[in-house]
Coordinates of C-alpha atoms and ligand atoms in Angstrom, one line a residue:
M7 CA 32.4 -10.0 67.4
S8 CA 29.7 -8.9 64.9
E9 CA 30.9 -9.2 61.3
N10 CA 31.0 -6.3 58.9
I11 CA 29.6 -8.0 55.8
T12 CA 28.4 -6.2 52.6
V13 CA 26.8 -8.2 49.8
Y14 CA 26.2 -6.7 46.4
S15 CA 23.7 -8.2 44.0
T16 CA 25.9 -7.7 40.9
V17 CA 29.6 -8.1 40.2
D18 CA 29.6 -4.6 38.6
E19 CA 28.5 -3.0 41.9
F20 CA 30.9 -5.2 43.8
N21 CA 33.8 -3.9 41.6
V22 CA 32.8 -0.3 41.7
E23 CA 32.3 -0.2 45.5
L24 CA 35.6 -1.8 46.1
A25 CA 37.4 0.6 43.8
K26 CA 35.8 3.4 45.8
I27 CA 37.3 2.1 49.0
I28 CA 40.8 2.3 47.5
V29 CA 40.2 5.8 46.0
N30 CA 38.6 7.1 49.3
Q31 CA 41.6 5.8 51.2
I32 CA 44.0 7.7 49.0
I33 CA 41.9 10.9 49.1
R34 CA 41.5 10.8 52.9
K35 CA 45.1 10.0 53.6
P36 CA 47.4 10.7 50.6
E37 CA 50.4 9.1 52.3
S38 CA 48.5 5.8 52.8
V39 CA 50.2 2.4 52.5
I40 CA 47.8 0.2 50.6
G41 CA 48.3 -3.5 50.0
L42 CA 46.7 -5.0 46.9
S43 CA 46.0 -8.6 45.8
T44 CA 46.1 -9.9 42.3
G45 CA 44.0 -12.4 40.5
R46 CA 40.6 -12.7 38.8
T47 CA 38.8 -11.0 41.6
T48 CA 40.8 -7.8 41.6
G49 CA 41.8 -6.9 38.0
E50 CA 38.6 -5.1 37.2
I51 CA 38.6 -3.3 40.6
H52 CA 42.1 -2.0 39.9
R53 CA 41.1 -0.8 36.4
I54 CA 38.2 1.1 37.8
V55 CA 40.5 2.8 40.3
G56 CA 42.5 3.9 37.2
T57 CA 39.4 5.2 35.5
M58 CA 38.3 7.1 38.6
Y59 CA 41.8 8.6 38.7
L60 CA 41.7 9.8 35.1
Q61 CA 38.3 11.5 35.9
Q62 CA 39.2 13.0 39.3
R63 CA 43.0 13.4 39.4
F64 CA 43.4 13.0 43.1
D65 CA 46.9 13.3 44.6
V66 CA 48.8 10.0 44.4
S67 CA 52.3 11.5 44.8
E68 CA 52.7 10.2 48.4
V69 CA 50.7 6.9 48.3
T70 CA 52.6 3.6 48.6
I71 CA 51.1 0.6 46.8
F72 CA 52.5 -2.8 47.5
G73 CA 51.6 -6.4 46.4
L74 CA 50.6 -9.0 49.0
D75 CA 52.5 -11.7 47.3
E76 CA 54.5 -12.7 44.2
V77 CA 55.0 -15.7 41.9
V78 CA 58.6 -16.9 42.0
N79 CA 60.9 -18.4 39.3
V80 CA 59.4 -16.3 36.5
P81 CA 60.8 -13.0 35.1
R82 CA 59.4 -10.0 36.9
E83 CA 58.0 -8.7 33.6
Y84 CA 56.1 -12.0 32.9
H85 CA 52.5 -11.1 32.3
G86 CA 51.3 -13.4 35.1
S87 CA 53.6 -12.0 37.8
C88 CA 51.9 -9.9 40.5
Y89 CA 54.3 -7.1 39.6
S90 CA 53.1 -7.0 36.0
M91 CA 49.5 -7.3 36.8
L92 CA 49.5 -4.5 39.3
K93 CA 51.6 -2.3 37.1
T94 CA 49.3 -2.7 34.1
E95 CA 46.0 -2.7 36.0
V96 CA 46.6 0.4 38.1
V97 CA 50.2 1.5 39.0
D98 CA 51.0 2.8 35.5
T99 CA 47.6 4.6 35.1
L100 CA 48.0 6.4 38.4
G101 CA 51.7 7.2 37.6
I102 CA 52.8 5.8 41.0
K103 CA 56.5 6.6 41.5
E104 CA 58.7 3.5 41.3
E105 CA 60.0 3.9 44.8
N106 CA 56.4 3.9 46.0
F107 CA 55.5 0.6 44.4
L108 CA 56.8 -2.2 46.6
M109 CA 56.9 -5.8 45.5
L110 CA 58.5 -9.0 46.7
P111 CA 61.0 -10.5 44.2
T112 CA 60.2 -13.0 41.5
N113 CA 63.8 -14.3 41.7
S114 CA 66.3 -14.0 44.6
D115 CA 69.4 -15.6 46.0
D116 CA 68.1 -14.9 49.5
Y117 CA 64.3 -14.8 49.9
T118 CA 64.6 -14.6 53.7
R119 CA 66.6 -11.3 53.5
D120 CA 64.2 -9.9 50.8
C121 CA 61.1 -10.8 52.8
E122 CA 62.6 -9.1 55.9
N123 CA 63.5 -6.0 53.9
F124 CA 60.0 -5.9 52.4
R125 CA 58.4 -6.0 55.9
K126 CA 60.8 -3.4 57.3
E127 CA 60.0 -1.0 54.4
I128 CA 56.3 -1.3 55.0
E129 CA 56.9 -0.6 58.7
R130 CA 59.2 2.3 57.9
R131 CA 56.3 3.9 56.0
G132 CA 54.0 3.6 59.0
G133 CA 52.5 0.1 58.4
I134 CA 49.6 -1.0 56.4
D135 CA 46.6 1.4 56.3
V136 CA 44.4 -0.9 54.3
M137 CA 45.1 -4.4 53.0
M138 CA 42.8 -5.4 50.2
L139 CA 42.7 -9.2 50.3
G140 CA 41.5 -11.8 47.7
L141 CA 40.4 -15.2 48.9
G142 CA 41.7 -18.6 47.6
E143 CA 39.3 -21.3 46.8
N144 CA 41.1 -23.3 49.5
D145 CA 40.9 -20.3 51.9
H146 CA 44.4 -19.2 51.3
L147 CA 45.4 -15.6 51.8
G148 CA 48.2 -14.6 49.5
F149 CA 50.4 -17.7 49.4
N150 CA 49.6 -18.6 53.0
Q151 CA 48.3 -22.1 52.3
P152 CA 46.3 -24.2 54.7
G153 CA 48.5 -25.2 57.7
T154 CA 50.5 -21.9 57.7
P155 CA 51.0 -20.8 61.3
F156 CA 49.1 -17.7 62.2
G157 CA 52.4 -16.3 63.6
S158 CA 54.1 -16.5 60.2
V159 CA 55.7 -13.4 58.7
A160 CA 56.7 -12.9 55.0
H161 CA 58.1 -16.2 53.6
I162 CA 58.6 -18.3 50.5
S163 CA 55.7 -20.8 50.0
Y164 CA 54.2 -22.9 47.3
M165 CA 51.1 -22.5 45.1
S166 CA 48.2 -24.9 44.8
E167 CA 48.5 -27.5 42.1
K168 CA 45.5 -26.0 40.3
L169 CA 47.1 -22.5 40.1
E170 CA 50.5 -23.9 39.2
A171 CA 48.9 -25.9 36.3
R172 CA 47.2 -22.7 35.1
I173 CA 50.4 -20.7 35.1
R174 CA 52.4 -23.5 33.5
K175 CA 49.9 -23.8 30.7
E176 CA 49.7 -20.0 30.1
T177 CA 53.5 -19.7 29.9
A178 CA 54.2 -23.0 28.2
T179 CA 56.8 -23.6 31.0
P180 CA 58.4 -27.0 31.1
D181 CA 57.7 -29.3 34.1
N182 CA 61.3 -29.1 35.5
I183 CA 60.9 -25.4 36.3
K184 CA 59.2 -25.3 39.7
F185 CA 56.9 -22.3 40.4
G186 CA 56.4 -21.0 43.9
G187 CA 55.1 -18.1 45.8
V188 CA 56.5 -15.5 48.2
T189 CA 54.0 -13.8 50.4
L190 CA 53.4 -11.6 53.4
G191 CA 52.6 -13.9 56.4
I192 CA 49.4 -14.1 58.4
K193 CA 50.9 -12.1 61.2
D194 CA 51.9 -9.3 58.8
I195 CA 48.4 -9.3 57.3
M196 CA 46.8 -9.1 60.8
H197 CA 48.9 -6.1 61.6
A198 CA 47.1 -4.0 59.0
S199 CA 45.0 -1.2 60.5
R200 CA 42.1 -2.1 58.2
I201 CA 41.4 -5.2 56.1
V202 CA 39.0 -5.6 53.2
L203 CA 38.4 -9.2 52.2
M204 CA 36.8 -9.5 48.7
A205 CA 35.2 -12.5 47.1
D206 CA 32.9 -13.0 44.2
G207 CA 31.5 -16.0 42.3
K208 CA 30.0 -19.3 43.1
N209 CA 33.4 -21.0 43.2
K210 CA 34.2 -18.9 46.4
A211 CA 31.0 -19.7 48.3
E212 CA 32.3 -22.7 50.2
A213 CA 35.6 -20.9 51.1
V214 CA 33.5 -17.9 52.3
R215 CA 31.4 -20.2 54.5
K216 CA 34.4 -21.8 56.0
M217 CA 36.1 -18.5 56.6
L218 CA 33.2 -17.0 58.5
R219 CA 31.1 -19.9 59.8
G220 CA 33.7 -22.4 60.7
P221 CA 36.3 -22.5 63.5
V222 CA 39.3 -20.2 63.5
T223 CA 42.0 -22.7 62.5
E224 CA 45.3 -22.7 60.7
D225 CA 43.8 -25.3 58.3
V226 CA 41.6 -22.4 57.0
P227 CA 44.0 -19.5 56.8
A228 CA 41.2 -16.9 56.1
S229 CA 39.4 -17.9 59.3
V230 CA 41.9 -15.8 61.2
L231 CA 40.1 -12.7 59.9
Q232 CA 37.3 -13.5 62.3
L233 CA 39.7 -12.1 64.9
H234 CA 40.7 -8.9 63.2
P235 CA 39.0 -5.9 64.9
N236 CA 38.6 -3.9 61.7
C237 CA 37.9 -6.3 58.8
E238 CA 35.2 -5.7 56.2
F239 CA 34.0 -8.6 54.1
V240 CA 32.7 -7.7 50.7
F241 CA 30.9 -10.2 48.5
D242 CA 28.7 -10.6 45.5
K243 CA 25.6 -12.6 46.1
E244 CA 27.0 -15.8 44.7
A245 CA 30.1 -15.8 47.0
A246 CA 27.8 -15.1 50.0
S247 CA 25.2 -17.7 49.0
L248 CA 26.2 -20.3 51.7
L249 CA 26.3 -17.8 54.6
Ligands
GLP23 C1 46.0 -16.2 44.3 C2 46.9 -15.1 44.8 C3 46.2 -14.3 45.8 C4 44.7 -14.0 45.4 C5 44.0 -15.3 45.4 C6 42.7 -15.3 44.8 O1 46.6 -17.5 44.3 N1 48.1 -15.7 45.4 O2 46.8 -13.1 46.0 O3 44.1 -13.1 46.2 O4 44.8 -16.4 44.9 O5 42.8 -15.3 43.4 P1 41.6 -15.1 42.4 O6 41.0 -13.8 42.6 O7 42.1 -15.2 41.0 O8 40.6 -16.2 42.7

């Protein structure tokens, strides 16, 4: 299968072109179901979507925005939760109705039930039109860490030590409180009609190389995207430097 790869020479172009993908999707199909990822890669992209909305005022009354994953054992309003990030970066600016903003829970007495309900709600709305995916430095997708079965559906998982340490430091959270992550599974992601994988920066170059130039293996979760029939890979030149 030939890959659909676009490489931008600057991060500014990368951000703007990715924001346009989201805006175009909403304009072409106002009732779209759009999955977003959080993190360093996507914050600015989301803010640009907000700016474009304030300039063009396209119809967002029917669109569904959902988060790919969520941090658990933090309050939902904590500034590092995916809920808070998406809300402040884009959902509030667009004025997305609360019932059209779907997130996995940060706390639950039954994650299995909540994960199942989350999947069902996405299906009820017609399935994922476009899944905007970030890439972990260890090739994770959402919180699907290396070794996660390709057949996995939404589930509770763990976060890498590096990410956990970062969140712990930012929140001054004591060591006895264990963070984790809850995420759509690989199978759920692969069900999306269209996927856009985004990576920028030198720190992602090796992950990008393994994702596209290595074998398709559960040890490299993002390598599964080689098999998706409608996946676009969008990089800045540093992330693409080892291809
Ligand atoms: C995080 C999140 C993902 C995100 C990825 C990349 O752990 N769970 O949703 O896409 O890792 O994050 P960043 O863009 O900050 O490198």
